[in-house]
CSV table of C-alpha atoms in Angstrom, one decimal:
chain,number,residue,atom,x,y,z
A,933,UNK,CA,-32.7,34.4,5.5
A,934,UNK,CA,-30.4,33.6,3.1
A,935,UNK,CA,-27.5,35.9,1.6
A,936,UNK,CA,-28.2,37.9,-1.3
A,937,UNK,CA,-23.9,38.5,-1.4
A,938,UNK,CA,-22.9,35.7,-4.1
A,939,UNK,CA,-19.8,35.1,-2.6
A,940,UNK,CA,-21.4,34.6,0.5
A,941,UNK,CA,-23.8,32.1,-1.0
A,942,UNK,CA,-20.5,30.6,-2.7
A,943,UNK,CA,-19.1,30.0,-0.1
A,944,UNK,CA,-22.3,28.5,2.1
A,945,UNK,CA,-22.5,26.0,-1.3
A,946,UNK,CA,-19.3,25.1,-0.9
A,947,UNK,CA,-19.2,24.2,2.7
A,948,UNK,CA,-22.9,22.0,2.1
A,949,UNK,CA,-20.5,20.4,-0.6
A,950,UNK,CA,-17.8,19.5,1.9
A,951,UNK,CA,-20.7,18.2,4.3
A,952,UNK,CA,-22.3,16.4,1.6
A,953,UNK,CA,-18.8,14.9,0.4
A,954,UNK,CA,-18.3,13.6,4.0
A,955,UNK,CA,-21.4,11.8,4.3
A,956,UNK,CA,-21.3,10.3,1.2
A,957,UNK,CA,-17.4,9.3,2.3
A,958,UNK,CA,-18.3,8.0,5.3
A,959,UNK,CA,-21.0,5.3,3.9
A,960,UNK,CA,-20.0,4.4,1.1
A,961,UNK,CA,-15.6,4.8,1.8
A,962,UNK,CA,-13.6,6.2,-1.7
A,963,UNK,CA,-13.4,3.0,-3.1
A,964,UNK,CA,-16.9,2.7,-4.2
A,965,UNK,CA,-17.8,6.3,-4.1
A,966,UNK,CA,-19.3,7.9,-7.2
A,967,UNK,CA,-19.9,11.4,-7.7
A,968,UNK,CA,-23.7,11.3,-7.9
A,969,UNK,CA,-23.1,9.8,-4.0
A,970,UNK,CA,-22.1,13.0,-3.3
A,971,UNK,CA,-25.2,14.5,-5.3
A,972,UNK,CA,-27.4,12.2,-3.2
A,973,UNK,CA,-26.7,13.7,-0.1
A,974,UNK,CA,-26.8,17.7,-1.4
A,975,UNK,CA,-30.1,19.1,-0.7
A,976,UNK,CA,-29.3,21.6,-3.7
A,977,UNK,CA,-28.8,21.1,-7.2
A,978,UNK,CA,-26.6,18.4,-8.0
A,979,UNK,CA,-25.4,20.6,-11.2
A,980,UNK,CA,-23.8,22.9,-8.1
A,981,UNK,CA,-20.9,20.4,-8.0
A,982,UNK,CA,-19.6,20.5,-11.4
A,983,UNK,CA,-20.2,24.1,-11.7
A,984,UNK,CA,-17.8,24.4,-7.9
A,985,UNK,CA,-15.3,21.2,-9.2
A,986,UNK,CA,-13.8,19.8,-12.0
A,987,UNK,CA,-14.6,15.8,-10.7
A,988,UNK,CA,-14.2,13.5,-8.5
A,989,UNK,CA,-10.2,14.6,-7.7
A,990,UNK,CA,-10.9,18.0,-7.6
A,991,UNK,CA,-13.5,17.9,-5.3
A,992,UNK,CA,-12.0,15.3,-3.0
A,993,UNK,CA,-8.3,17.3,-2.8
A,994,UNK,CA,-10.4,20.3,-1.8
A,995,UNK,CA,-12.2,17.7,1.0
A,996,UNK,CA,-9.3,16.9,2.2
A,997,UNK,CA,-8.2,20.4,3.2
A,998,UNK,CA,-11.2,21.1,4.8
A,999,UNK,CA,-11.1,18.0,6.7
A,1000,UNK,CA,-7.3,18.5,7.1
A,1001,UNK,CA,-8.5,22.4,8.5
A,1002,UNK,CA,-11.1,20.5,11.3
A,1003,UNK,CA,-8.8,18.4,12.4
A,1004,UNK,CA,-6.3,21.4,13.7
A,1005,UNK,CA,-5.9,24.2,14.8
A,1006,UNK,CA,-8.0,23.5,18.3
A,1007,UNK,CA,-5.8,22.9,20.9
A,1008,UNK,CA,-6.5,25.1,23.4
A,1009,UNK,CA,-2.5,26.4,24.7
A,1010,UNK,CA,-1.4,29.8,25.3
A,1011,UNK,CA,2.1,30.8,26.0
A,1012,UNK,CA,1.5,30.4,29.8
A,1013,UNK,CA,1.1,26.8,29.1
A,1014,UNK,CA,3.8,24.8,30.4
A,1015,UNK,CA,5.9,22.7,28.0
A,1016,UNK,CA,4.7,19.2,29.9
A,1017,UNK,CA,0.8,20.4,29.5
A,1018,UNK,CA,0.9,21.5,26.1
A,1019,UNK,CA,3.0,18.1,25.1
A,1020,UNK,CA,0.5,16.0,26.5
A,1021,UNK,CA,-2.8,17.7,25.4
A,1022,UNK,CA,-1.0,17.6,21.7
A,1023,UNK,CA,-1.0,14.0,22.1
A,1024,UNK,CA,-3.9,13.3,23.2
A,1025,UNK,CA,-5.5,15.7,21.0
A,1026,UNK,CA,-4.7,13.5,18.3
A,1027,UNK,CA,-5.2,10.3,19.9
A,1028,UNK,CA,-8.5,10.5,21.3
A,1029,UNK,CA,-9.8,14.1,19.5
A,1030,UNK,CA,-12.0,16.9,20.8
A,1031,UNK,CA,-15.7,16.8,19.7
A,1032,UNK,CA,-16.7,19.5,17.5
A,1033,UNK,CA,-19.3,21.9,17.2
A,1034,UNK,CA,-20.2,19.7,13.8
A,1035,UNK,CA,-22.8,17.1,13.0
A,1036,UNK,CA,-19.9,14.3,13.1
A,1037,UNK,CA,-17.9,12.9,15.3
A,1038,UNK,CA,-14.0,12.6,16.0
A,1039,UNK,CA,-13.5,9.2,14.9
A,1040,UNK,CA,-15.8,9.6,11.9
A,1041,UNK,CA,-13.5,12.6,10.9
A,1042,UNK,CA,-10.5,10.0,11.3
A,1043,UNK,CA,-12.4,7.2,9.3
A,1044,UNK,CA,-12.2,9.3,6.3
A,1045,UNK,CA,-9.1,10.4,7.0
A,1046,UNK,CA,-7.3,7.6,7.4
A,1047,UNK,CA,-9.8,6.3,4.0
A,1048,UNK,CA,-8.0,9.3,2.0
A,1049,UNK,CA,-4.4,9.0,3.4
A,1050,UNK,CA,-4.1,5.3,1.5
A,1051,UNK,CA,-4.9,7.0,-2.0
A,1052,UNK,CA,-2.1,9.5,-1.1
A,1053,UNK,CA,0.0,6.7,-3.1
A,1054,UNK,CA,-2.1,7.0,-6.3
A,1055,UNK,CA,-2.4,10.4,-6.1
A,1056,UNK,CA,0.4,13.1,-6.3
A,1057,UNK,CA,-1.7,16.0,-5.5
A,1058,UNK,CA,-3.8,13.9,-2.1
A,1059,UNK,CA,-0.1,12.9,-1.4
A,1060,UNK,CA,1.0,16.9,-1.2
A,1061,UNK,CA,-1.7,17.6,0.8
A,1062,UNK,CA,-1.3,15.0,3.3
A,1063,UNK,CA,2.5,15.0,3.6
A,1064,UNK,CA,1.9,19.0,4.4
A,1065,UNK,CA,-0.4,18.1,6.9
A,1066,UNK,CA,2.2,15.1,8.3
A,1067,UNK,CA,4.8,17.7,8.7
A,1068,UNK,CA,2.5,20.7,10.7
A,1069,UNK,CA,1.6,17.9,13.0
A,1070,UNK,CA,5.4,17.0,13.9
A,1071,UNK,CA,6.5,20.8,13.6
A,1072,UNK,CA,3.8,20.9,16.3
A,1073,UNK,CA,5.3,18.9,18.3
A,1074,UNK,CA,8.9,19.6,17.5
A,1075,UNK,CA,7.9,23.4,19.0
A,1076,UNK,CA,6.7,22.3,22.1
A,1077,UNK,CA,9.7,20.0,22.7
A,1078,UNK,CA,12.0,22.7,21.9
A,1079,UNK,CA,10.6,25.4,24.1
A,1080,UNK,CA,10.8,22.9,27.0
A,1081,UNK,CA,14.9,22.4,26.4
A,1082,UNK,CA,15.2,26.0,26.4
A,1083,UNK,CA,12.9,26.3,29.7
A,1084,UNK,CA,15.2,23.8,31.0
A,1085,UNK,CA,12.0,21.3,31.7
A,1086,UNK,CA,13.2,19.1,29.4
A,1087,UNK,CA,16.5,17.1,29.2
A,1088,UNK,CA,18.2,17.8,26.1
A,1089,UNK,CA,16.5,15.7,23.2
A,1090,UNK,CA,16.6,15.5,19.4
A,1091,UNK,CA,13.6,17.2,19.0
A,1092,UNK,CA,13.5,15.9,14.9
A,1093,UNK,CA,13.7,12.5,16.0
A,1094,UNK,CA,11.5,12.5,18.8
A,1095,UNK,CA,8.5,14.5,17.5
A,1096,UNK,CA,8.6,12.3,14.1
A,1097,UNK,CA,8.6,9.0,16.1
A,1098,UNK,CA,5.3,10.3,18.0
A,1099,UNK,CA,3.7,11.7,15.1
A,1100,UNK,CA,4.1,8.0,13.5
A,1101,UNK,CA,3.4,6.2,16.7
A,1102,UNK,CA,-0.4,8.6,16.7
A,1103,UNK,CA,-1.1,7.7,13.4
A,1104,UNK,CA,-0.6,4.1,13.7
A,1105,UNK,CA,-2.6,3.7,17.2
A,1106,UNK,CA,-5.3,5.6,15.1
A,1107,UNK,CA,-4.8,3.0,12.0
A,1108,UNK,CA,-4.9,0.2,13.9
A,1109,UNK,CA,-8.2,1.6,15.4
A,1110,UNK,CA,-9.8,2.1,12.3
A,1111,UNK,CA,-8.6,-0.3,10.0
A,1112,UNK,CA,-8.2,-3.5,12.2
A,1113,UNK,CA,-10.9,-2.7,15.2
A,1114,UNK,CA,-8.9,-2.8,17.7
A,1115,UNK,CA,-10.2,0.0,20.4
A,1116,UNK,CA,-7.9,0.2,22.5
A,1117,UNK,CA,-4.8,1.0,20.4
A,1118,UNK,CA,-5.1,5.0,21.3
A,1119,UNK,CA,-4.4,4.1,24.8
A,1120,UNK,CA,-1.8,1.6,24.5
A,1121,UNK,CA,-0.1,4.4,22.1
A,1122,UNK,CA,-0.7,6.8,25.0
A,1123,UNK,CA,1.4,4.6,27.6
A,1124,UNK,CA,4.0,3.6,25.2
A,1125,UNK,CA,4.4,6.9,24.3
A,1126,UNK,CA,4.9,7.8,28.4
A,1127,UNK,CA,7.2,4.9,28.8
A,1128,UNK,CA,9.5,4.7,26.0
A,1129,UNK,CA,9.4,8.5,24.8
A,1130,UNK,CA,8.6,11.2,27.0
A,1131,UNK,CA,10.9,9.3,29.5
A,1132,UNK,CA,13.8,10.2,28.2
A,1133,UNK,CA,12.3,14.0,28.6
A,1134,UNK,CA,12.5,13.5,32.2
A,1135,UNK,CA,16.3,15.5,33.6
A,1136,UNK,CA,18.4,13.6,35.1
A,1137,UNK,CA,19.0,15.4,38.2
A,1138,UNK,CA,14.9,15.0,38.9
A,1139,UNK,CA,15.5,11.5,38.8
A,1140,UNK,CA,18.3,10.9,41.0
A,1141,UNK,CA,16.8,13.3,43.4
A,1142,UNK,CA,12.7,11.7,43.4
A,1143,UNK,CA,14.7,8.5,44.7
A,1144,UNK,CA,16.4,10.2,47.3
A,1145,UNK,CA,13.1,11.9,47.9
A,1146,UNK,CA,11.8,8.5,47.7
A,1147,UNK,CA,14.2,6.5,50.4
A,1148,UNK,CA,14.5,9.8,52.7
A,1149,UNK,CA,11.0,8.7,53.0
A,1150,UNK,CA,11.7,5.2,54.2
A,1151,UNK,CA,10.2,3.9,51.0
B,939,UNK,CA,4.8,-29.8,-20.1
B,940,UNK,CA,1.5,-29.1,-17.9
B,941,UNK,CA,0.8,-31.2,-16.0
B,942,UNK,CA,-2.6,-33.4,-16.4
B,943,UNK,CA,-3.7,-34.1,-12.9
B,944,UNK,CA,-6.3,-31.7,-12.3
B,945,UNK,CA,-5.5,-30.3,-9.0
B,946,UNK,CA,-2.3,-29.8,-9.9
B,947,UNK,CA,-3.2,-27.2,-12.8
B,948,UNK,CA,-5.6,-26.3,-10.9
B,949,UNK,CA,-3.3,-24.9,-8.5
B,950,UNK,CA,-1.2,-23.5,-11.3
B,951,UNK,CA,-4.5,-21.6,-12.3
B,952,UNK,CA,-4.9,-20.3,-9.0
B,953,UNK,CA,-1.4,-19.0,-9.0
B,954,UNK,CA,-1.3,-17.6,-12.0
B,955,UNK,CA,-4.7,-15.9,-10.7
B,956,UNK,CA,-2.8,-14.2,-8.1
B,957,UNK,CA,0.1,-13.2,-10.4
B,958,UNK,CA,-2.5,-11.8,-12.8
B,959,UNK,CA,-4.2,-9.9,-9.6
B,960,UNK,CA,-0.8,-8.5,-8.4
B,961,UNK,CA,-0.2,-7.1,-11.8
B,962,UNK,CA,-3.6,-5.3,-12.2
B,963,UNK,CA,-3.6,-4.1,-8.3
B,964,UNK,CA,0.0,-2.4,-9.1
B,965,UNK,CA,-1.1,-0.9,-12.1
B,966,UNK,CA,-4.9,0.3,-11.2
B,967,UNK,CA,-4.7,0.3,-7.1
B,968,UNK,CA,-7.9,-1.5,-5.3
B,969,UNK,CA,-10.0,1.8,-5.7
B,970,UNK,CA,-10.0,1.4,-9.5
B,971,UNK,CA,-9.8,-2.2,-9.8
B,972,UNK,CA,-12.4,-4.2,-12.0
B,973,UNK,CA,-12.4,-7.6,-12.3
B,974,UNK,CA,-11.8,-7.4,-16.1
B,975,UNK,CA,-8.5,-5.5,-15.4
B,976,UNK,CA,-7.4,-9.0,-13.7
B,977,UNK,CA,-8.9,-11.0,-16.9
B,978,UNK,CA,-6.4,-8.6,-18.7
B,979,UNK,CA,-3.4,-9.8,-17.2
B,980,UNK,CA,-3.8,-13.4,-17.4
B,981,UNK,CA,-2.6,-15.4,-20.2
B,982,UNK,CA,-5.7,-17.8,-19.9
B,983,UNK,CA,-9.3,-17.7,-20.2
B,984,UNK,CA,-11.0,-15.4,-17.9
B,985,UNK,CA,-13.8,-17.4,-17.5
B,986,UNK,CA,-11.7,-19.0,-15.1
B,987,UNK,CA,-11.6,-16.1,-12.2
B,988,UNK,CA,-15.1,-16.6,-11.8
B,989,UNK,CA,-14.8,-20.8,-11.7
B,990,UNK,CA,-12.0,-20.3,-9.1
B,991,UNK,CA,-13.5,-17.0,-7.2
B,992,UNK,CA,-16.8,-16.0,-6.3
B,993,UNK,CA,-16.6,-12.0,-7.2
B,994,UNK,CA,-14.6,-9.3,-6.6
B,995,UNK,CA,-14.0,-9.6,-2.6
B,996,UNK,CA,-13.7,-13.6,-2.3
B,997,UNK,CA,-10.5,-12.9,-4.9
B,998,UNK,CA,-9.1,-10.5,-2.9
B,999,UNK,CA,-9.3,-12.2,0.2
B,1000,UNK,CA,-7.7,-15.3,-1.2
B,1001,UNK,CA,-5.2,-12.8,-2.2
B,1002,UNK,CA,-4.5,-10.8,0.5
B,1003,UNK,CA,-3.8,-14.9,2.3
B,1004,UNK,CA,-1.5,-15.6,-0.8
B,1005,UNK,CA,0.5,-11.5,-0.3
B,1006,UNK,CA,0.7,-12.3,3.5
B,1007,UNK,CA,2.7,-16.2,3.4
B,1008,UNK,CA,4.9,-14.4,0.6
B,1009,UNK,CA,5.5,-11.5,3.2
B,1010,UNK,CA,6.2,-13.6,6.2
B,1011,UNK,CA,8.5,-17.2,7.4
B,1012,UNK,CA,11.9,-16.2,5.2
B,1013,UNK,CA,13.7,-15.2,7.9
B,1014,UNK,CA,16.4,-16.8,8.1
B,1015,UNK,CA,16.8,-17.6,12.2
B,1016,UNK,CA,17.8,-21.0,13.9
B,1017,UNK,CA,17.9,-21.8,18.0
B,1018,UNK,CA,21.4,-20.9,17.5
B,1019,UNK,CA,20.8,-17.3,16.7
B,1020,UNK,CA,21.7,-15.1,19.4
B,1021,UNK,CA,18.5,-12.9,20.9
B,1022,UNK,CA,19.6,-9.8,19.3
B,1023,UNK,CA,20.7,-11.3,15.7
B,1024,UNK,CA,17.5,-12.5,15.8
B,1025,UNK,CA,15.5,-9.8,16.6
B,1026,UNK,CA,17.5,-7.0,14.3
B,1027,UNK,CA,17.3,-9.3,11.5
B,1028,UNK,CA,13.2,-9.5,12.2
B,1029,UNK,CA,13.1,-5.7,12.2
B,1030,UNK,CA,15.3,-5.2,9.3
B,1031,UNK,CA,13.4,-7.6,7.0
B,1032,UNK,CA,10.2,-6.0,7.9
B,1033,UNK,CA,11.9,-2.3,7.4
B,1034,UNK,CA,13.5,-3.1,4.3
B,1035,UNK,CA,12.5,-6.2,3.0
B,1036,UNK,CA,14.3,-9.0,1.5
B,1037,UNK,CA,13.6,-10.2,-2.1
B,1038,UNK,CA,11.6,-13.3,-3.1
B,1039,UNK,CA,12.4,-15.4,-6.1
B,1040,UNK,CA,9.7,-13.5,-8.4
B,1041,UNK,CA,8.8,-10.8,-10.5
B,1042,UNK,CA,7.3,-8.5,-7.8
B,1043,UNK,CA,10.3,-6.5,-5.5
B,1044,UNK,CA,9.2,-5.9,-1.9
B,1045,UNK,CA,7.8,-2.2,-2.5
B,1046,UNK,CA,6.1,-3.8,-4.9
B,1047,UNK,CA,4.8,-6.1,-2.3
B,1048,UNK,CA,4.0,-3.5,0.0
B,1049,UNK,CA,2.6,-1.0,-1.9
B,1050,UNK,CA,-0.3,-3.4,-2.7
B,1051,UNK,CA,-0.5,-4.8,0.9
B,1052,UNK,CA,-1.1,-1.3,2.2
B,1053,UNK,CA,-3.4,-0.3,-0.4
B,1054,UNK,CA,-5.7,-3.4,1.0
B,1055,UNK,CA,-4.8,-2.4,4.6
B,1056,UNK,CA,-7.2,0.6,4.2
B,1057,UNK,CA,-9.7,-1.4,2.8
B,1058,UNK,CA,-9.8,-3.2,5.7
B,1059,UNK,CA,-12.4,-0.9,7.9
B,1060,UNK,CA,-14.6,-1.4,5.0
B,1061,UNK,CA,-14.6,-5.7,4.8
B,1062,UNK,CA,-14.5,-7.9,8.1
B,1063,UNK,CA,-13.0,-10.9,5.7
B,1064,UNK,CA,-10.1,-8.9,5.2
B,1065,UNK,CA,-9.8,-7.1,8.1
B,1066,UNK,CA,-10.0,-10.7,9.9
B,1067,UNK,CA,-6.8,-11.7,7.6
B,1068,UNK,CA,-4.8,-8.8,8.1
B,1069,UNK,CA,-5.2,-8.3,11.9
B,1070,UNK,CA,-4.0,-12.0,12.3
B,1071,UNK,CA,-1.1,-11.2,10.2
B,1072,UNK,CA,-0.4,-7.9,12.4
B,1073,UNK,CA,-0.7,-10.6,15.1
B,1074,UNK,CA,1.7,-13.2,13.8
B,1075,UNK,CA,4.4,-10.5,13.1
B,1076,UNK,CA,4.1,-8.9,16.9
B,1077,UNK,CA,4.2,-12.6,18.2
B,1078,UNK,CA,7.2,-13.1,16.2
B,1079,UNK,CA,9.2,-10.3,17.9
B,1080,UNK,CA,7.5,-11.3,21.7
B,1081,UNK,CA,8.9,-14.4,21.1
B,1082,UNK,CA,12.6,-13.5,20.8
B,1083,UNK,CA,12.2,-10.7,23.4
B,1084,UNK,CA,11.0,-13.5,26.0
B,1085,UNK,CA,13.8,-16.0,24.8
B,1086,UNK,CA,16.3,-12.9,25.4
B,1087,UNK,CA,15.0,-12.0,29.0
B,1088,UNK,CA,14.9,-15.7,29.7
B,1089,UNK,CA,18.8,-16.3,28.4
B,1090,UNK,CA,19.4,-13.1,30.2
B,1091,UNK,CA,20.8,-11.3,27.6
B,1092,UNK,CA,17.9,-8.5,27.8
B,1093,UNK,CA,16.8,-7.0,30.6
B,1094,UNK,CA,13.7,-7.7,31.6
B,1095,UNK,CA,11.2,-5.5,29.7
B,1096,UNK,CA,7.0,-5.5,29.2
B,1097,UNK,CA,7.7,-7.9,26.1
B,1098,UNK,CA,3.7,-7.6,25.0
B,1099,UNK,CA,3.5,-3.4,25.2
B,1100,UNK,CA,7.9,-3.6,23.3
B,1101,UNK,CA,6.9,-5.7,20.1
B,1102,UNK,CA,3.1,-3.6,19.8
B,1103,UNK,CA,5.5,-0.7,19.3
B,1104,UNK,CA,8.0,-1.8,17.5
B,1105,UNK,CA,4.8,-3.9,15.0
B,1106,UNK,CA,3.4,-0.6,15.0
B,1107,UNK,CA,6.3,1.9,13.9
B,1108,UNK,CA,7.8,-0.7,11.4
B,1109,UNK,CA,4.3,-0.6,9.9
B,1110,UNK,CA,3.7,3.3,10.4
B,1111,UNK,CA,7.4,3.6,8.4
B,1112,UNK,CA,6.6,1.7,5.5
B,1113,UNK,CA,3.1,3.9,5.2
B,1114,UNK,CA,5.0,6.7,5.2
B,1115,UNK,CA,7.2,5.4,2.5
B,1116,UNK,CA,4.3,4.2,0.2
B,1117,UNK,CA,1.8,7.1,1.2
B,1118,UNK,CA,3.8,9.9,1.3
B,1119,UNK,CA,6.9,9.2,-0.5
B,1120,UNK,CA,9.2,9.5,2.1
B,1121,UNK,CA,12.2,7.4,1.0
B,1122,UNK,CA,13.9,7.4,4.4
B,1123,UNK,CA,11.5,6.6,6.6
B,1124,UNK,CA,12.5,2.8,7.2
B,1125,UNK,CA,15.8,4.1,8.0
B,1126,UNK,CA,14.5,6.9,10.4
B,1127,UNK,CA,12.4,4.2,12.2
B,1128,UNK,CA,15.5,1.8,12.4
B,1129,UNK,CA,17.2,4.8,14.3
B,1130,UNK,CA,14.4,5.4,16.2
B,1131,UNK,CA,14.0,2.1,17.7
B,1132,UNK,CA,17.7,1.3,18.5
B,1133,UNK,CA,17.4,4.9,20.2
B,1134,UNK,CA,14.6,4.6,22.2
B,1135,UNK,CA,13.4,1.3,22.1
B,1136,UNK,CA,15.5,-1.4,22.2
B,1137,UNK,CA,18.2,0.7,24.7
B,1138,UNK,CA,15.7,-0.5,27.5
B,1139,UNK,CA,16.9,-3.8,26.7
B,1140,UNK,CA,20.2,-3.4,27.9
B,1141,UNK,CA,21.1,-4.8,30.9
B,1142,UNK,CA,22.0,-1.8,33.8
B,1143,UNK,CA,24.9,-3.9,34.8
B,1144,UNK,CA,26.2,-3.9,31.1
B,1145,UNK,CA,25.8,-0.1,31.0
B,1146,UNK,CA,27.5,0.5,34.1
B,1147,UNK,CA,30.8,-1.9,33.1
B,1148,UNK,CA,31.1,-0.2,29.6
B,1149,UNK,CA,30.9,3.1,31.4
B,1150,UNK,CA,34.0,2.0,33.9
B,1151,UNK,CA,35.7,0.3,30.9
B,1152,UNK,CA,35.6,3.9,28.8
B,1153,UNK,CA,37.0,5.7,31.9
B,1154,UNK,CA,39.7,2.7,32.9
B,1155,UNK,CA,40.5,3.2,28.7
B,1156,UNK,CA,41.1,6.8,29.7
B,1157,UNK,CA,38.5,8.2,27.7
């Protein structure tokens, strides 16, 4: 039964916008999408939109929050989490996604994503929002890293530099996904990420002594 | 004084086509690009852009070919180039550009190849040229990075998973820069790499004699 509360029903016409807005995103991409797209996939009045948002930027800035909202916040870690489990689930979080409780799917969230992030350059306010969301992402990561240091699980790292270079290096594996086709980049980001990065995580002392280990064994 | 051949001026149509499609794709972006926006910049009859160009995506395509040759081959490296000359001078002209002999700077350059690089999950044409371009610039650095570990002067690394990453975060830099604004991102990434990329391709041994020269130097 539906509310009788208007802000309730506000706020259910709002989110059948946002769903309606992602469809219409999804086949026809930003670059040929018209507002009456967006109308075609309501199953309300069309007049709804313009009465919620003030056109086509309007609208798509608030997308782009609600999209920027689905895509956090739901990584499961609690404070017993250790430093190395909560790094990697972050990554791969964002590399290969968790399937929500939503009609669409991971990389279709990413497809528009990714879509939006190119306008960010013709667009100061889809650039603000994005940049805010860049920045959560590595201050994310930059937590994690630094909570390890202090643990002592982690050899001392700068945490700045390090969380930046695999914020970029998640985005790009995803970009080259979407844009160019090519599947696989996610994984190959995951192993150069391993090899290159959280390498230099590992403390020196737990090197020298896994080769010891190692050639005590006979190895 | 034109010239009268006809292939000739046909080819200086075709150029100034392209110059006349740079000019309206800085000013309006892809998203908001009509054809007649192009017609506006060019000091000739329009009527010509539909002789040359069969709609809207064949003249993008033929200039996303035309963006691509201007982007790559000017760097300036001979057999004589040592394997790191070579391959800082690769990563810096990709991080920071160098400027052509036109009227278009390398942001400039950029700013429109990136705007098409989203486009790119939308058209296979275009997605076919760019990913053979991403190609041709990670082939570039496996090239010096084999010729290195072949001369010995690098030690010996996984040359195909190095130059995805360093493709990938030279590209994920200048995004950044376009997309988000973020003016020092081609330097971050330059500091990034040197830190935690190219050290791998030091050799242990050199390590290991710097390290006894700094404590014979009584540091």
């Amino acid at each position: 039964m539906p509310s009788s509360d208007e802000s309730d029903s506000s706020v259910d016409t709002r989110e059948a916008i946002m769903e309606a807005t992602f469809r219409a995103l999804s086949k026809h991409g930003y670059s040929d999408l018209r507002m009456r797209d967006i109308g075609e996939e309501l199953d309300m009045s069309r007049t709804l939109i313009h009465y919620h948002y003030d056109g086509k930027h309007d609208l798509i800035s608030a997308f782009l929050e609600y999209i920027v909202d689905k895509y956090e916040g739901n990584v499961e870690v609690t404070e017993e989490t250790d430093p190395w489990s909560e790094l990697d689930r972050r990554i791969d979080q964002c590399l290969f996604g968790t399937e929500l409780d939503d009609e669409f799917g991971h990389w279709e969230r990413m497809r528009v994503y990714h879509d939006l992030f190119s306008q960010a350059q013709h667009n100061e306010l889809y650039q603000e929002i994005l940049s805010e969301h860049y920045e959560r992402l590595r201050e994310s990561i930059i937590q994690v890293l630094e909570r390890g240091i202090e643990e002592e699980v982690f050899h001392k790292v700068d945490a700045e530099e390090m969380s930046q270079l695999i914020t970029d290096i998640i985005h790009v594996a995803r970009e080259r996904r979407i844009s160019l086709g090519q599947e696989s980049a996610p994984k190959q980001a995951r192993s150069a990420i391993d090899d290159y990065i959280l390498s230099s995580l590992v403390k020196p002392e737990f090197v020298i002594s896994s080769i010891k280990q190692s050639s005590n064994d006979g190895n």
